[in-house]
Coordinates of C-alpha atoms in Angstrom, one line a residue:
X5 CA -0.1 0.0 0.0
X6 CA 1.5 3.5 -1.0
X7 CA 1.6 6.4 1.3
X8 CA -1.5 8.3 1.4
X9 CA -0.6 11.9 0.2
X10 CA -3.3 14.5 -0.4
X11 CA -4.6 15.0 -3.9
X12 CA -3.1 18.4 -4.3
X13 CA 0.6 16.7 -3.8
X14 CA -0.3 14.2 -6.5
X15 CA -1.7 16.8 -8.6
X16 CA 1.5 18.9 -8.4
X17 CA 3.7 15.8 -9.5
X18 CA 1.6 15.0 -12.5
X19 CA 1.7 18.7 -13.4
X20 CA 5.2 19.0 -13.2
X21 CA 5.9 15.6 -15.1
X22 CA 3.8 17.0 -18.2
X23 CA 5.8 20.3 -18.3
X24 CA 8.6 20.7 -21.0
X25 CA 10.5 22.8 -18.6
X26 CA 13.4 20.9 -17.5
X27 CA 13.3 22.2 -14.0
X28 CA 9.7 20.9 -13.7
X29 CA 10.8 17.6 -15.0
X30 CA 13.6 17.4 -12.3
X31 CA 11.1 18.6 -9.7
X32 CA 8.8 15.7 -10.7
X33 CA 11.3 13.1 -10.6
X34 CA 12.5 14.4 -7.2
X35 CA 9.2 14.2 -5.8
X36 CA 8.4 10.5 -6.8
X37 CA 12.0 9.6 -5.4
X38 CA 10.9 11.4 -2.2
X39 CA 7.9 9.3 -2.0
X40 CA 9.6 6.1 -2.7
X41 CA 12.1 6.8 0.1
X42 CA 9.2 7.9 2.3
X43 CA 7.5 4.6 1.7
X44 CA 10.6 2.5 2.2
X45 CA 11.4 4.1 5.5
X46 CA 8.2 5.2 7.0
X47 CA 5.8 2.7 5.7
X48 CA 2.1 3.2 4.9
X49 CA 0.8 6.7 5.3
X50 CA -2.2 7.4 7.5
X51 CA -4.1 10.9 7.3
X52 CA -4.9 12.0 10.9
X53 CA -7.8 14.6 11.4
X54 CA -6.6 16.2 14.7
X55 CA -10.1 17.6 14.9
X56 CA -11.8 14.3 15.3
X57 CA -14.2 14.3 18.1
X58 CA -15.0 10.6 18.8
X59 CA -18.4 10.7 20.6
X60 CA -19.9 7.2 19.6
X61 CA -18.9 3.6 18.9
X62 CA -19.7 4.1 14.9
X63 CA -17.2 6.9 14.8
X64 CA -14.4 4.9 16.4
X65 CA -14.8 2.0 14.2
X66 CA -14.7 4.2 11.1
X67 CA -11.3 5.4 12.6
X68 CA -10.0 2.3 13.3
X69 CA -10.6 0.8 10.0
X70 CA -8.5 3.7 8.5
X71 CA -5.7 2.7 10.7
X72 CA -5.8 -0.9 9.9
X73 CA -6.0 -0.3 6.2
X74 CA -2.9 1.8 6.7
X75 CA -1.2 -0.8 8.6
X76 CA -2.3 -4.1 6.9
X77 CA 0.4 -6.3 8.3
X78 CA -1.3 -6.2 11.8
X79 CA -3.0 -9.3 12.9
X80 CA -6.2 -10.2 14.3
X81 CA -6.2 -9.6 18.0
X82 CA -7.3 -13.0 19.8
X83 CA -6.0 -15.5 17.4
X84 CA -3.4 -13.9 15.2
X85 CA -5.2 -14.1 12.0
X86 CA -4.6 -12.1 8.6
X87 CA -7.3 -10.0 7.6
X88 CA -8.3 -7.1 5.4
X89 CA -11.0 -4.6 4.8
X90 CA -13.4 -4.5 1.9
X91 CA -14.7 -0.8 2.6
X92 CA -15.8 -1.0 6.1
X93 CA -16.1 -4.8 6.2
X94 CA -13.2 -6.8 7.7
X95 CA -12.6 -10.5 6.1
X96 CA -10.8 -12.9 8.3
X97 CA -8.3 -15.3 6.6
X98 CA -9.0 -18.3 8.7
X99 CA -6.4 -20.6 7.1
X100 CA -3.6 -18.0 8.1
X101 CA -4.0 -18.8 11.9
X102 CA -5.5 -22.5 11.7
X103 CA -8.8 -21.3 12.9
X104 CA -11.6 -24.0 13.0
X105 CA -15.3 -22.7 13.2
X106 CA -16.6 -23.8 16.3
X107 CA -20.2 -22.8 15.8
X108 CA -20.9 -19.7 13.8
X109 CA -19.6 -19.5 10.3
X110 CA -21.0 -16.0 9.4
X111 CA -19.3 -14.2 12.4
X112 CA -16.0 -16.4 12.2
X113 CA -15.5 -15.0 8.8
X114 CA -15.9 -11.4 9.7
X115 CA -13.7 -8.9 11.8
X116 CA -15.8 -7.2 14.7
X117 CA -14.6 -4.6 17.1
X118 CA -14.2 -6.1 20.4
X119 CA -14.5 -4.2 23.6
X120 CA -11.5 -5.5 25.6
X121 CA -13.4 -4.2 28.7
X122 CA -16.9 -5.3 27.9
X123 CA -19.9 -2.5 27.5
X124 CA -21.6 -4.6 30.4
X125 CA -18.7 -3.8 32.7
X126 CA -18.9 0.1 32.3
X127 CA -22.6 0.4 31.7
X128 CA -24.3 -2.1 34.1
X129 CA -24.4 0.2 37.0
X130 CA -25.9 3.2 35.1
X131 CA -29.4 4.1 35.3
X132 CA -29.8 4.0 31.3
X133 CA -28.7 0.6 31.3
X134 CA -31.1 -0.5 34.3
X135 CA -33.8 1.1 32.3
X136 CA -33.2 -0.1 29.0
X137 CA -29.9 -2.3 28.6
X138 CA -27.2 -1.0 26.3
X139 CA -29.4 0.5 23.8
X140 CA -31.1 2.4 26.4
X141 CA -27.7 4.2 26.9
X142 CA -27.2 4.9 23.3
X143 CA -30.2 7.5 23.0
X144 CA -30.6 10.9 24.5
X145 CA -27.9 13.7 25.4
X146 CA -28.1 13.5 29.2
X147 CA -24.6 13.4 30.9
X148 CA -25.0 9.7 31.6
X149 CA -25.8 8.8 28.1
X150 CA -23.0 10.9 26.8
X151 CA -20.5 9.2 29.1
X152 CA -21.5 6.0 28.1
X153 CA -21.3 6.7 24.6
X154 CA -17.7 8.2 25.0
X155 CA -16.8 4.9 27.0
X156 CA -18.4 2.6 24.4
X157 CA -16.3 4.7 21.7
X158 CA -13.0 4.7 23.4
X159 CA -10.6 3.5 20.6
X160 CA -8.1 2.2 23.3
X161 CA -10.7 -0.3 24.3
X162 CA -11.3 -1.8 20.9
X163 CA -9.5 -4.4 19.0
X164 CA -10.1 -6.2 15.7
X165 CA -11.4 -9.9 16.6
X166 CA -12.8 -12.9 14.8
X167 CA -16.6 -12.2 15.2
X168 CA -17.3 -15.6 16.7
X169 CA -14.7 -15.2 19.5
X170 CA -16.1 -11.8 20.3
X171 CA -19.6 -13.6 20.4
X172 CA -18.1 -16.3 22.5
X173 CA -16.4 -14.1 24.9
X174 CA -19.5 -11.9 25.6
X175 CA -18.9 -10.2 28.8
X176 CA -16.9 -12.9 30.5
X177 CA -13.9 -11.9 32.4
X178 CA -10.3 -12.9 31.8
X179 CA -8.6 -15.5 33.9
X180 CA -5.7 -17.9 34.2
X181 CA -7.6 -21.0 33.1
X182 CA -5.7 -24.3 32.3
X183 CA -4.1 -23.6 28.6
X184 CA -6.4 -26.2 26.8
X185 CA -6.5 -24.6 23.3
X186 CA -8.8 -26.9 21.2
X187 CA -12.2 -24.9 20.7
X188 CA -11.1 -23.1 17.8
X189 CA -8.5 -25.0 16.1
X190 CA -5.1 -23.6 16.4
X191 CA -6.2 -20.3 18.0
X192 CA -5.1 -20.0 21.4
X193 CA -8.2 -18.8 23.1
X194 CA -10.3 -20.7 25.6
X195 CA -13.8 -20.0 26.6
X196 CA -15.2 -21.8 29.8
X197 CA -18.8 -21.0 29.4
X198 CA -19.7 -22.6 32.8
X199 CA -17.6 -20.4 34.6
X200 CA -18.1 -17.4 32.2
X201 CA -14.3 -16.9 32.1
X202 CA -11.8 -16.7 29.1
X203 CA -8.2 -17.3 28.6
X204 CA -6.2 -15.2 25.8
X205 CA -3.0 -16.1 24.3
X206 CA 0.3 -14.7 26.0
X207 CA 1.0 -12.1 23.2
X208 CA -2.0 -10.0 24.1
X209 CA -2.1 -10.5 28.0
X210 CA 0.0 -7.4 28.5
X211 CA -2.2 -5.2 26.1
X212 CA -5.5 -6.3 27.6
X213 CA -4.1 -5.6 31.1
X214 CA -3.1 -2.0 30.1
X215 CA -6.6 -1.5 28.7
X216 CA -8.2 -2.7 32.0
X217 CA -5.9 -0.4 33.9
X218 CA -6.8 2.5 31.5
X219 CA -10.4 2.1 31.8
X220 CA -10.5 1.9 35.5
X221 CA -8.3 4.9 35.9
X222 CA -10.0 7.1 33.2
X223 CA -13.6 6.3 33.8
X224 CA -13.6 4.6 37.3
X225 CA -14.7 1.3 35.8
X226 CA -14.9 -1.1 38.8
X227 CA -13.4 -4.5 38.6
X228 CA -13.0 -7.2 41.3
X229 CA -9.8 -7.2 43.4
X230 CA -9.2 -10.6 41.5
X231 CA -9.4 -8.9 38.1
X232 CA -7.0 -6.0 39.2
X233 CA -4.5 -8.3 40.5
X234 CA -4.4 -10.3 37.5
X235 CA -4.2 -7.3 35.2
X236 CA -1.2 -5.9 37.4
X237 CA 0.5 -9.2 37.0
X238 CA -0.1 -9.4 33.1
X239 CA 1.0 -5.8 33.0
X240 CA 4.4 -6.4 34.6
X241 CA 5.0 -9.9 32.9
X242 CA 4.0 -9.0 29.5
X243 CA 5.8 -5.9 28.0
X244 CA 4.2 -3.9 25.0
X245 CA 5.2 -4.7 21.5
X246 CA 6.3 -1.9 19.0
X247 CA 2.6 -2.1 17.6
X248 CA 0.9 -1.5 20.8
X249 CA 3.2 1.7 21.5
X250 CA 2.6 2.8 17.8
X251 CA -1.1 2.4 17.9
X252 CA -1.3 4.1 21.3
X253 CA 0.3 7.0 19.6
X254 CA -2.0 7.2 16.6
X255 CA -5.0 6.9 18.8
X256 CA -3.7 9.6 20.9
X257 CA -3.7 11.9 17.7
X258 CA -7.1 10.9 16.5
X259 CA -8.8 10.8 20.1
X260 CA -6.8 13.4 21.9
X261 CA -5.5 11.2 24.7
X262 CA -3.1 8.4 25.1
X263 CA -3.2 5.4 27.4
X264 CA -0.8 6.4 30.0
X265 CA -0.1 2.9 31.2
X266 CA 1.0 2.1 27.5
X267 CA 3.1 5.1 27.1
X268 CA 4.9 4.7 30.4
X269 CA 5.6 1.0 29.7
X270 CA 6.8 1.8 26.1
X271 CA 9.3 4.3 27.6
X272 CA 10.3 2.1 30.7
X273 CA 11.2 -0.9 28.3
X274 CA 12.8 1.2 25.6
X275 CA 10.4 -0.1 23.0
X276 CA 11.4 1.3 19.3
X277 CA 8.6 1.9 16.7
X278 CA 8.3 4.0 13.7
X279 CA 6.6 7.1 15.0
X280 CA 3.6 8.3 13.1
X281 CA 4.7 11.9 14.0
X282 CA 8.0 11.1 11.9
X283 CA 5.9 10.1 8.9
X284 CA 3.6 13.2 9.2
X285 CA 6.7 15.6 9.5
X286 CA 8.3 14.2 6.2
X287 CA 4.8 14.2 4.4
X288 CA 4.3 17.9 5.3
X289 CA 7.9 18.7 4.3
X290 CA 7.5 17.3 1.0
X291 CA 4.1 18.9 0.5
X292 CA 5.7 22.4 1.4
X293 CA 8.6 21.7 -0.9
X294 CA 6.3 21.0 -3.7
X295 CA 4.4 24.2 -3.1
X296 CA 7.4 26.4 -4.1
X297 CA 7.3 25.3 -7.6
X298 CA 3.4 25.6 -7.9

């Protein structure tokens, strides 16, 4: 996927290559080389609208699709499957992760945006939820409904997941179950329907933990002492990946706030990643350079 430059830059490059003036030809060639180097060193471009005001789950999903389209090498969260987007719909490559459908083919083949901290956890004590469930908290503009919609659409709490896993997980809590992974083929995710608990793969335990700590800190979402102790343990045991740090930075640019538990852990562990800010800087530099010759 090539970097996403705005149309004005592409227009200038095309215009310069059509000119007979040698200076314009040189300009066009330099610009094309710059774009090639930009892509080589900084990967896929992502247009960030820093004026975005994420106030709903639907808005958050649209922004997340943009992110994952710009970073197509990232895997599905719980099973590590490859996936891609056809417009706004995510399609899962089940063979890429050895996933075997348990019960629901339709949802197993699509990407859904999973609330790591379930909506039930942060909504169940609200009056709007008691009166009308989740849907009751999504209508109206009273403070409680606005807060619910903000929490429901918080991008730090949303991950791309196989739809069947999202359905089976429901609002079950995370726990350290016996790691018997045989419900979904090679996917290392276990659902204990009787205990209403799930066990994720090690690769995402740290990110899950830092999401729980974030939701507790930012919105005062209550968790049991068992849950908090487990999340503290996972947070310390499983440091962030470069993608977790990068994703945190991108979401901060869009949503206006970081997950401080990720930021602190990335810095503490010396995690290196390609900053979105670096890509934005070089994109802006190239645009300004081209404007000189308009």
